[in-house]
Amino acid sequence: MTMTEAASIPDSGVLEKTALETYVPPAKPSLVGLSRAELSERLGEVGVPEKQRKMRAQQLWHWMYVRGAQTFADMTNVSKDMRAELEKHFTVDRPEVVTEQISNDGTRKWLLRLPGDGVGRAHEVECVYIPETDRGTLCVSSQVGCTLNCSFCHTGTQRLVRNLTAGEIVGQIMVARDRLNDWIDRETPNGNRLVTNIVMMGMGEPLYNFDAVRDALLIVSDNEGIGISRRRITLSTSGVVPNIARTGDEIGVMLAISLHAVRDELRNELVPLNRKYPIKELLDACRAYPGSSNSRRITFEYVMLKGVNDSLDDARLLVKLLKGIPAKINLIPFNPWPGSKYECSDWEQIEKFSEYVFNAGYSSPVRTPRGRDILAACGQLKSETEKLSARERQALRAMAMTD
């Protein structure tokens, strides 16, 4: 076993796993995930005159991020010669849907194969769409696997393969719009979009892939593109303290903290990263988070584990710790997964905990578990098809193509 392989194995004694691979771009890279300036650079590389680049880049931007074009042939106001030249060098590929599962509650989970990245087997991530009466939330992944080893999280048992690129992050949102036919105007309770909210709460720790996450979310929130407001984008971190301030300064989205414990001894076990950035250091960073206010509260996520972190003493200390931080607390009933040693708190205890926090002046909604039957709920994501045979995987791809 190599040192890299050893560092990637989930172990409570290891704070951060080492990535096994780095991204290798395909011969014809996708333009998805590029900024306007980067699009202009790529056009220059294929001979587009400088005076035309800004206009051509804006055309590509509009076709990709407003119209959802899946080929250059769709871009009807781009000249035939230009489309042919682009086709020689680039694609507008996004991840491929390998499987789609639909929960009894309407939640959809997609297993996505990333666009060809050079050598070796293709990589896969999961992405989840949660429809509600007043919104449609898309849970997006930032890594293949996860850097961390949170003991209650299924994704944390998976190796860290590599970081996603900005294009692979943006591509997940584009896939969701493709599958939901969400590029066209429509009348819904949410206005004219089905995907209205983005949460960076899928596979991976976003702040250990900061640059790609930042670049992707700036594209997603651009008013002339995908156009999802920064107030409707939430980035969740387990507590990578040095990058919390950068998130506020450079991205400006809503912040969520995976807290889950109010004592360092317990959080060291549940979220081993706490040994590097303990609770006080984490909460100090939250108090200083740029732009936080009563209208832009920080969300603290707190998974309810029976007999572990769900006592009223825990609730009292939680309230005390958060004093002075504009905050709301999301209480998350633990979502079981195969092999987990934890159980979900009893409903009566969850209600008592929530009532205490609410009476102390904090919003404390209990998150309704969604997609549990397809392992799409919080903490359940993992690329299970790694275990399938080549024949089974081929059959699943064929099923997806006929949807």
Tab-separated table of C-alpha atoms in Angstrom:
chain	number	residue	atom	x	y	z
A	1	MET	CA	0.000	0.000	0.000
A	2	THR	CA	1.363	3.408	-0.966
A	3	MET	CA	1.430	6.410	1.345
A	4	THR	CA	-1.168	8.087	-0.868
A	5	GLU	CA	-3.498	5.111	-0.603
A	6	ALA	CA	-3.047	4.969	3.155
A	7	ALA	CA	-3.818	8.659	3.509
A	8	SER	CA	-7.054	8.184	1.585
A	9	ILE	CA	-8.538	5.534	3.871
A	10	PRO	CA	-11.232	6.825	6.253
A	11	ASP	CA	-9.775	6.762	9.745
A	12	SER	CA	-10.671	8.819	12.799
A	13	GLY	CA	-6.975	9.548	13.242
A	14	VAL	CA	-6.675	11.173	9.801
A	15	LEU	CA	-8.047	14.709	9.514
A	16	GLU	CA	-7.767	15.196	5.771
A	17	LYS	CA	-7.405	12.592	3.030
A	18	THR	CA	-4.956	12.990	0.177
A	19	ALA	CA	-6.410	13.195	-3.317
A	20	LEU	CA	-5.538	10.121	-5.378
A	21	GLU	CA	-5.654	11.899	-8.742
A	22	THR	CA	-5.626	15.306	-10.381
A	23	TYR	CA	-7.835	16.425	-13.246
A	24	VAL	CA	-6.569	15.626	-16.740
A	25	PRO	CA	-8.484	17.563	-19.420
A	26	PRO	CA	-9.724	15.691	-22.500
A	27	ALA	CA	-8.329	16.422	-25.953
A	28	LYS	CA	-11.423	18.522	-26.687
A	29	PRO	CA	-12.235	20.337	-23.430
A	30	SER	CA	-15.695	21.651	-22.592
A	31	LEU	CA	-16.259	25.406	-22.496
A	32	VAL	CA	-18.746	24.964	-19.640
A	33	GLY	CA	-17.417	26.596	-16.474
A	34	LEU	CA	-15.366	29.290	-18.194
A	35	SER	CA	-15.783	32.973	-17.403
A	36	ARG	CA	-16.256	35.545	-20.165
A	37	ALA	CA	-12.563	36.422	-19.996
A	38	GLU	CA	-11.582	32.747	-20.264
A	39	LEU	CA	-13.956	32.230	-23.189
A	40	SER	CA	-12.318	35.187	-24.926
A	41	GLU	CA	-8.869	33.629	-24.361
A	42	ARG	CA	-9.980	30.301	-25.832
A	43	LEU	CA	-11.380	32.082	-28.882
A	44	GLY	CA	-8.054	33.821	-29.351
A	45	GLU	CA	-6.309	30.450	-29.272
A	46	VAL	CA	-8.338	29.276	-32.295
A	47	GLY	CA	-7.738	32.430	-34.315
A	48	VAL	CA	-10.714	34.663	-33.589
A	49	PRO	CA	-9.586	38.286	-34.183
A	50	GLU	CA	-9.195	40.298	-30.985
A	51	LYS	CA	-11.834	42.854	-31.956
A	52	GLN	CA	-14.437	40.054	-32.262
A	53	ARG	CA	-13.621	38.102	-29.123
A	54	LYS	CA	-15.753	40.015	-26.618
A	55	MET	CA	-18.852	39.772	-28.796
A	56	ARG	CA	-18.266	36.102	-29.619
A	57	ALA	CA	-17.611	35.258	-25.959
A	58	GLN	CA	-20.907	36.907	-25.024
A	59	GLN	CA	-22.694	34.846	-27.678
A	60	LEU	CA	-21.247	31.625	-26.279
A	61	TRP	CA	-22.071	32.698	-22.711
A	62	HIS	CA	-25.702	33.344	-23.642
A	63	TRP	CA	-26.112	30.073	-25.498
A	64	MET	CA	-24.552	28.000	-22.715
A	65	TYR	CA	-25.910	29.649	-19.570
A	66	VAL	CA	-29.220	31.196	-20.715
A	67	ARG	CA	-30.385	28.849	-23.470
A	68	GLY	CA	-28.689	25.658	-22.291
A	69	ALA	CA	-27.262	24.767	-25.710
A	70	GLN	CA	-25.854	21.235	-25.760
A	71	THR	CA	-24.027	21.510	-29.093
A	72	PHE	CA	-22.458	24.277	-31.149
A	73	ALA	CA	-24.981	23.440	-33.892
A	74	ASP	CA	-27.714	24.831	-31.600
A	75	MET	CA	-26.079	28.279	-31.643
A	76	THR	CA	-27.965	29.605	-34.646
A	77	ASN	CA	-26.718	33.211	-34.559
A	78	VAL	CA	-23.078	32.063	-34.704
A	79	SER	CA	-21.739	31.714	-38.259
A	80	LYS	CA	-21.385	28.232	-39.752
A	81	ASP	CA	-17.644	28.657	-40.157
A	82	MET	CA	-17.251	29.702	-36.504
A	83	ARG	CA	-19.365	26.784	-35.310
A	84	ALA	CA	-17.253	24.380	-37.352
A	85	GLU	CA	-14.048	25.827	-35.909
A	86	LEU	CA	-15.357	25.596	-32.373
A	87	GLU	CA	-16.430	21.997	-32.981
A	88	LYS	CA	-12.868	21.096	-33.964
A	89	HIS	CA	-11.403	22.225	-30.655
A	90	PHE	CA	-14.096	22.283	-27.959
A	91	THR	CA	-17.381	20.880	-26.689
A	92	VAL	CA	-20.156	22.196	-24.441
A	93	ASP	CA	-20.392	18.835	-22.659
A	94	ARG	CA	-21.670	18.518	-19.124
A	95	PRO	CA	-21.713	15.386	-16.941
A	96	GLU	CA	-23.548	12.358	-18.312
A	97	VAL	CA	-26.516	10.930	-16.400
A	98	VAL	CA	-25.718	7.291	-15.600
A	99	THR	CA	-28.759	6.662	-13.430
A	100	GLU	CA	-31.718	8.670	-12.189
A	101	GLN	CA	-33.620	7.614	-9.086
A	102	ILE	CA	-36.891	9.223	-8.043
A	103	SER	CA	-37.943	9.002	-4.409
A	104	ASN	CA	-41.472	8.454	-3.156
A	105	ASP	CA	-41.435	12.131	-2.103
A	106	GLY	CA	-40.387	13.408	-5.547
A	107	THR	CA	-36.694	13.884	-4.745
A	108	ARG	CA	-34.441	13.006	-7.688
A	109	LYS	CA	-30.899	11.698	-7.404
A	110	TRP	CA	-28.607	11.579	-10.403
A	111	LEU	CA	-25.404	9.588	-10.613
A	112	LEU	CA	-23.286	11.655	-12.997
A	113	ARG	CA	-20.274	10.545	-14.992
A	114	LEU	CA	-17.901	13.434	-15.532
A	115	PRO	CA	-16.777	14.341	-19.062
A	116	GLY	CA	-13.795	12.272	-20.207
A	117	ASP	CA	-10.791	13.333	-18.191
A	118	GLY	CA	-7.906	11.621	-19.901
A	119	VAL	CA	-6.661	8.266	-18.675
A	120	GLY	CA	-8.207	5.642	-16.447
A	121	ARG	CA	-11.840	5.004	-15.543
A	122	ALA	CA	-14.354	7.819	-15.588
A	123	HIS	CA	-15.236	9.484	-12.315
A	124	GLU	CA	-18.723	9.857	-10.892
A	125	VAL	CA	-20.519	12.111	-8.414
A	126	GLU	CA	-24.067	12.403	-7.127
A	127	CYS	CA	-26.393	15.378	-7.349
A	128	VAL	CA	-29.857	15.687	-5.768
A	129	TYR	CA	-32.917	17.778	-6.673
A	130	ILE	CA	-35.477	18.429	-3.914
A	131	PRO	CA	-38.809	19.921	-5.076
A	132	GLU	CA	-40.850	21.872	-2.527
A	133	THR	CA	-43.994	23.991	-2.784
A	134	ASP	CA	-42.099	27.298	-2.701
A	135	ARG	CA	-38.715	26.340	-4.181
A	136	GLY	CA	-36.636	23.716	-5.920
A	137	THR	CA	-33.286	23.030	-4.276
A	138	LEU	CA	-30.341	21.406	-6.013
A	139	CYS	CA	-27.656	19.801	-3.834
A	140	VAL	CA	-24.334	19.960	-5.687
A	141	SER	CA	-21.051	18.098	-5.155
A	142	SER	CA	-17.587	19.707	-5.088
A	143	GLN	CA	-15.290	16.663	-4.961
A	144	VAL	CA	-15.181	13.050	-6.129
A	145	GLY	CA	-15.335	11.505	-2.674
A	146	CYS	CA	-14.543	13.705	0.305
A	147	THR	CA	-11.488	15.217	1.984
A	148	LEU	CA	-12.874	14.602	5.473
A	149	ASN	CA	-13.846	11.671	7.705
A	150	CYS	CA	-16.966	12.831	9.539
A	151	SER	CA	-18.037	9.676	11.359
A	152	PHE	CA	-21.803	10.100	10.868
A	153	CYS	CA	-21.598	10.819	7.113
A	154	HIS	CA	-21.762	8.147	4.412
A	155	THR	CA	-19.801	10.277	1.941
A	156	GLY	CA	-16.995	10.522	4.497
A	157	THR	CA	-16.381	6.773	4.164
A	158	GLN	CA	-15.412	7.236	0.515
A	159	ARG	CA	-11.886	7.894	-0.706
A	160	LEU	CA	-10.987	11.348	-1.989
A	161	VAL	CA	-10.315	10.844	-5.681
A	162	ARG	CA	-9.959	14.461	-6.826
A	163	ASN	CA	-11.424	17.954	-6.811
A	164	LEU	CA	-14.054	18.889	-9.376
A	165	THR	CA	-13.375	21.646	-11.872
A	166	ALA	CA	-15.544	24.768	-12.082
A	167	GLY	CA	-17.063	23.304	-15.253
A	168	GLU	CA	-17.968	20.051	-13.519
A	169	ILE	CA	-19.674	21.989	-10.727
A	170	VAL	CA	-21.601	24.283	-13.086
A	171	GLY	CA	-22.321	21.236	-15.244
A	172	GLN	CA	-24.355	19.610	-12.458
A	173	ILE	CA	-26.740	22.575	-12.487
A	174	MET	CA	-26.956	22.434	-16.266
A	175	VAL	CA	-27.753	18.708	-16.135
A	176	ALA	CA	-30.578	19.384	-13.675
A	177	ARG	CA	-32.029	22.009	-15.996
A	178	ASP	CA	-31.653	19.622	-18.937
A	179	ARG	CA	-33.470	16.811	-17.137
A	180	LEU	CA	-36.214	19.066	-15.773
A	181	ASN	CA	-36.635	20.968	-19.045
A	182	ASP	CA	-35.868	24.062	-16.998
A	183	TRP	CA	-34.233	26.289	-19.618
A	184	ILE	CA	-37.511	27.582	-21.035
A	185	ASP	CA	-39.932	30.050	-19.433
A	186	ARG	CA	-42.639	28.326	-17.442
A	187	GLU	CA	-45.285	29.140	-14.869
A	188	THR	CA	-44.646	27.504	-11.491
A	189	PRO	CA	-45.333	28.482	-7.863
A	190	ASN	CA	-41.679	29.652	-7.808
A	191	GLY	CA	-41.948	31.868	-10.883
A	192	ASN	CA	-40.435	30.548	-14.092
A	193	ARG	CA	-37.783	28.173	-12.784
A	194	LEU	CA	-37.829	24.738	-11.156
A	195	VAL	CA	-34.245	24.998	-9.824
A	196	THR	CA	-34.380	28.115	-7.643
A	197	ASN	CA	-31.843	27.351	-4.893
A	198	ILE	CA	-28.362	25.812	-4.840
A	199	VAL	CA	-26.744	24.198	-1.821
A	200	MET	CA	-23.092	23.159	-1.881
A	201	MET	CA	-23.862	20.230	0.418
A	202	GLY	CA	-23.210	17.242	-1.831
A	203	MET	CA	-20.095	15.109	-1.952
A	204	GLY	CA	-16.932	16.814	-0.713
A	205	GLU	CA	-15.771	19.771	1.386
A	206	PRO	CA	-16.256	22.903	-0.777
A	207	LEU	CA	-13.653	24.991	1.027
A	208	TYR	CA	-10.949	22.462	0.208
A	209	ASN	CA	-11.722	23.140	-3.469
A	210	PHE	CA	-12.089	26.870	-3.011
A	211	ASP	CA	-10.987	28.286	-6.360
A	212	ALA	CA	-13.152	25.991	-8.484
A	213	VAL	CA	-16.176	26.443	-6.196
A	214	ARG	CA	-15.749	30.224	-6.264
A	215	ASP	CA	-15.424	30.367	-10.043
A	216	ALA	CA	-18.443	28.094	-10.518
A	217	LEU	CA	-20.703	30.022	-8.137
A	218	LEU	CA	-19.802	33.353	-9.721
A	219	ILE	CA	-21.033	31.927	-13.036
A	220	VAL	CA	-24.172	30.464	-11.438
A	221	SER	CA	-25.051	33.788	-9.773
A	222	ASP	CA	-24.366	35.961	-12.829
A	223	ASN	CA	-27.545	37.871	-13.704
A	224	GLU	CA	-26.885	37.503	-17.434
A	225	GLY	CA	-26.450	33.753	-17.207
A	226	ILE	CA	-27.879	31.034	-14.979
A	227	GLY	CA	-28.992	33.872	-12.733
A	228	ILE	CA	-29.535	32.300	-9.308
A	229	SER	CA	-29.289	34.975	-6.613
A	230	ARG	CA	-26.404	34.709	-4.144
A	231	ARG	CA	-29.027	34.815	-1.382
A	232	ARG	CA	-30.369	31.560	-2.805
A	233	ILE	CA	-26.968	29.855	-2.841
A	234	THR	CA	-25.690	28.277	0.386
A	235	LEU	CA	-22.198	26.912	0.857
A	236	SER	CA	-21.780	24.408	3.672
A	237	THR	CA	-18.429	23.772	5.332
A	238	SER	CA	-17.276	21.511	8.133
A	239	GLY	CA	-15.112	24.383	9.352
A	240	VAL	CA	-12.153	25.174	7.092
A	241	VAL	CA	-11.545	28.373	9.044
A	242	PRO	CA	-8.957	30.091	6.786
A	243	ASN	CA	-11.339	30.039	3.813
A	244	ILE	CA	-14.486	31.219	5.603
A	245	ALA	CA	-13.634	34.926	5.320
A	246	ARG	CA	-12.603	34.371	1.686
A	247	THR	CA	-16.027	32.882	1.008
A	248	GLY	CA	-17.712	36.077	2.152
A	249	ASP	CA	-15.275	38.374	0.367
A	250	GLU	CA	-14.863	36.520	-2.922
A	251	ILE	CA	-18.168	34.652	-3.395
A	252	GLY	CA	-20.706	36.425	-1.172
A	253	VAL	CA	-23.123	33.530	-0.775
A	254	MET	CA	-24.974	32.330	2.308
A	255	LEU	CA	-22.889	30.303	4.760
A	256	ALA	CA	-23.784	27.083	6.548
A	257	ILE	CA	-21.645	25.400	9.190
A	258	SER	CA	-21.768	21.654	9.848
A	259	LEU	CA	-21.503	21.994	13.628
A	260	HIS	CA	-23.140	18.850	15.080
A	261	ALA	CA	-21.594	19.135	18.549
A	262	VAL	CA	-21.066	21.791	21.205
A	263	ARG	CA	-18.063	20.273	22.980
A	264	ASP	CA	-14.660	19.859	21.377
A	265	GLU	CA	-14.245	16.288	22.680
A	266	LEU	CA	-17.368	15.116	20.868
A	267	ARG	CA	-16.863	17.222	17.751
A	268	ASN	CA	-13.343	15.802	17.471
A	269	GLU	CA	-15.026	12.420	16.960
A	270	LEU	CA	-17.942	13.500	14.771
A	271	VAL	CA	-16.018	16.055	12.691
A	272	PRO	CA	-12.296	15.238	13.081
A	273	LEU	CA	-11.347	18.520	11.365
A	274	ASN	CA	-12.283	20.086	14.715
A	275	ARG	CA	-8.870	19.016	16.042
A	276	LYS	CA	-7.316	21.459	13.585
A	277	TYR	CA	-9.932	24.223	13.864
A	278	PRO	CA	-11.726	23.879	17.229
A	279	ILE	CA	-15.166	25.257	18.009
A	280	LYS	CA	-14.025	28.629	19.410
A	281	GLU	CA	-11.859	29.344	16.359
A	282	LEU	CA	-14.686	28.319	14.043
A	283	LEU	CA	-17.283	30.499	15.779
A	284	ASP	CA	-14.918	33.478	15.854
A	285	ALA	CA	-14.671	33.166	12.058
A	286	CYS	CA	-18.469	33.083	11.863
A	287	ARG	CA	-18.784	36.234	13.959
A	288	ALA	CA	-16.488	37.989	11.494
A	289	TYR	CA	-18.140	36.559	8.356
A	290	PRO	CA	-18.457	39.387	5.794
A	291	GLY	CA	-22.037	40.488	5.238
A	292	SER	CA	-23.661	38.430	7.986
A	293	SER	CA	-26.681	40.142	9.536
A	294	ASN	CA	-30.166	39.345	10.764
A	295	SER	CA	-31.309	39.231	7.140
A	296	ARG	CA	-28.278	37.120	6.099
A	297	ARG	CA	-28.031	34.695	8.967
A	298	ILE	CA	-25.505	31.902	9.146
A	299	THR	CA	-27.106	28.462	9.244
A	300	PHE	CA	-25.742	25.957	11.735
A	301	GLU	CA	-26.462	22.366	10.801
A	302	TYR	CA	-26.899	19.986	13.696
A	303	VAL	CA	-27.528	16.292	13.062
A	304	MET	CA	-29.577	14.672	15.815
A	305	LEU	CA	-27.843	11.537	17.106
A	306	LYS	CA	-29.609	9.494	19.763
A	307	GLY	CA	-27.848	9.661	23.118
A	308	VAL	CA	-24.842	11.418	21.588
A	309	ASN	CA	-25.567	15.127	21.112
A	310	ASP	CA	-29.299	15.532	21.686
A	311	SER	CA	-29.655	16.356	25.408
A	312	LEU	CA	-31.115	19.606	26.741
A	313	ASP	CA	-27.663	20.353	28.176
A	314	ASP	CA	-26.391	20.273	24.596
A	315	ALA	CA	-29.196	22.629	23.564
A	316	ARG	CA	-28.325	25.074	26.348
A	317	LEU	CA	-24.639	25.124	25.441
A	318	LEU	CA	-25.505	25.536	21.759
A	319	VAL	CA	-27.499	28.685	22.539
A	320	LYS	CA	-24.670	30.002	24.695
A	321	LEU	CA	-22.031	29.350	22.021
A	322	LEU	CA	-23.967	31.133	19.276
A	323	LYS	CA	-24.569	34.303	21.269
A	324	GLY	CA	-23.837	37.336	19.119
A	325	ILE	CA	-23.955	35.472	15.784
A	326	PRO	CA	-26.934	36.153	13.475
A	327	ALA	CA	-27.912	32.512	13.191
A	328	LYS	CA	-30.527	29.887	12.603
A	329	ILE	CA	-30.140	26.242	13.556
A	330	ASN	CA	-31.217	23.463	11.206
A	331	LEU	CA	-31.882	20.305	13.186
A	332	ILE	CA	-31.324	17.292	10.941
A	333	PRO	CA	-32.764	13.898	11.916
A	334	PHE	CA	-29.940	11.439	11.316
A	335	ASN	CA	-30.323	9.602	8.019
A	336	PRO	CA	-29.186	5.980	8.443
A	337	TRP	CA	-26.852	4.294	5.988
A	338	PRO	CA	-25.381	0.776	5.818
A	339	GLY	CA	-22.753	0.241	8.494
A	340	SER	CA	-23.399	3.385	10.513
A	341	LYS	CA	-23.007	3.102	14.304
A	342	TYR	CA	-25.442	5.955	15.043
A	343	GLU	CA	-29.204	6.113	15.470
A	344	CYS	CA	-31.577	8.995	14.909
A	345	SER	CA	-32.798	10.764	18.057
A	346	ASP	CA	-36.348	10.018	19.155
A	347	TRP	CA	-38.836	12.475	17.689
A	348	GLU	CA	-39.952	13.610	21.123
A	349	GLN	CA	-36.366	14.493	22.038
A	350	ILE	CA	-35.863	16.378	18.762
A	351	GLU	CA	-38.974	18.440	19.517
A	352	LYS	CA	-37.755	19.245	23.034
A	353	PHE	CA	-34.361	20.300	21.695
A	354	SER	CA	-35.973	22.463	19.005
A	355	GLU	CA	-38.368	24.086	21.467
A	356	TYR	CA	-35.543	25.078	23.804
A	357	VAL	CA	-33.515	26.647	20.978
A	358	PHE	CA	-36.591	28.433	19.602
A	359	ASN	CA	-37.529	29.844	23.000
A	360	ALA	CA	-33.995	31.193	23.294
A	361	GLY	CA	-34.642	33.330	20.205
A	362	TYR	CA	-33.260	31.224	17.357
A	363	SER	CA	-35.136	29.775	14.419
A	364	SER	CA	-34.778	26.019	14.790
A	365	PRO	CA	-36.590	24.173	12.008
A	366	VAL	CA	-36.366	20.396	11.897
A	367	ARG	CA	-35.332	19.429	8.383
A	368	THR	CA	-37.800	17.007	6.882
A	369	PRO	CA	-35.833	13.995	5.614
A	370	ARG	CA	-36.122	13.817	1.833
A	371	GLY	CA	-35.092	10.978	-0.453
A	372	ARG	CA	-34.148	8.527	2.316
A	373	ASP	CA	-35.479	5.588	0.288
A	374	ILE	CA	-32.937	6.268	-2.488
A	375	LEU	CA	-30.045	7.272	-0.160
A	376	ALA	CA	-30.378	10.888	-1.306
A	377	ALA	CA	-30.856	12.494	2.108
A	378	CYS	CA	-28.316	14.560	4.003
A	379	GLY	CA	-25.144	12.559	4.684
A	380	GLN	CA	-26.140	9.603	2.506
A	381	LEU	CA	-24.478	10.426	-0.825
A	382	LYS	CA	-21.899	7.987	-2.110
A	383	SER	CA	-21.116	6.631	-5.576
A	384	GLU	CA	-22.432	3.135	-4.937
A	385	THR	CA	-22.095	2.099	-8.584
A	386	GLU	CA	-18.353	1.720	-7.997
A	387	LYS	CA	-19.331	-1.793	-6.947
A	388	LEU	CA	-21.234	-2.675	-10.122
A	389	SER	CA	-19.849	-4.860	-12.866
A	390	ALA	CA	-19.080	-3.415	-16.292
A	391	ARG	CA	-22.172	-5.156	-17.723
A	392	GLU	CA	-24.429	-3.712	-15.024
A	393	ARG	CA	-23.010	-0.232	-15.567
A	394	GLN	CA	-23.585	-0.504	-19.317
A	395	ALA	CA	-27.202	-1.525	-18.710
A	396	LEU	CA	-27.737	1.456	-16.397
A	397	ARG	CA	-26.309	3.833	-19.012
A	398	ALA	CA	-28.661	2.405	-21.628
A	399	MET	CA	-31.636	2.901	-19.316
A	400	ALA	CA	-30.623	6.524	-18.695
A	401	MET	CA	-30.341	7.240	-22.429
A	402	THR	CA	-33.919	6.054	-23.022
A	403	ASP	CA	-35.434	8.299	-20.310
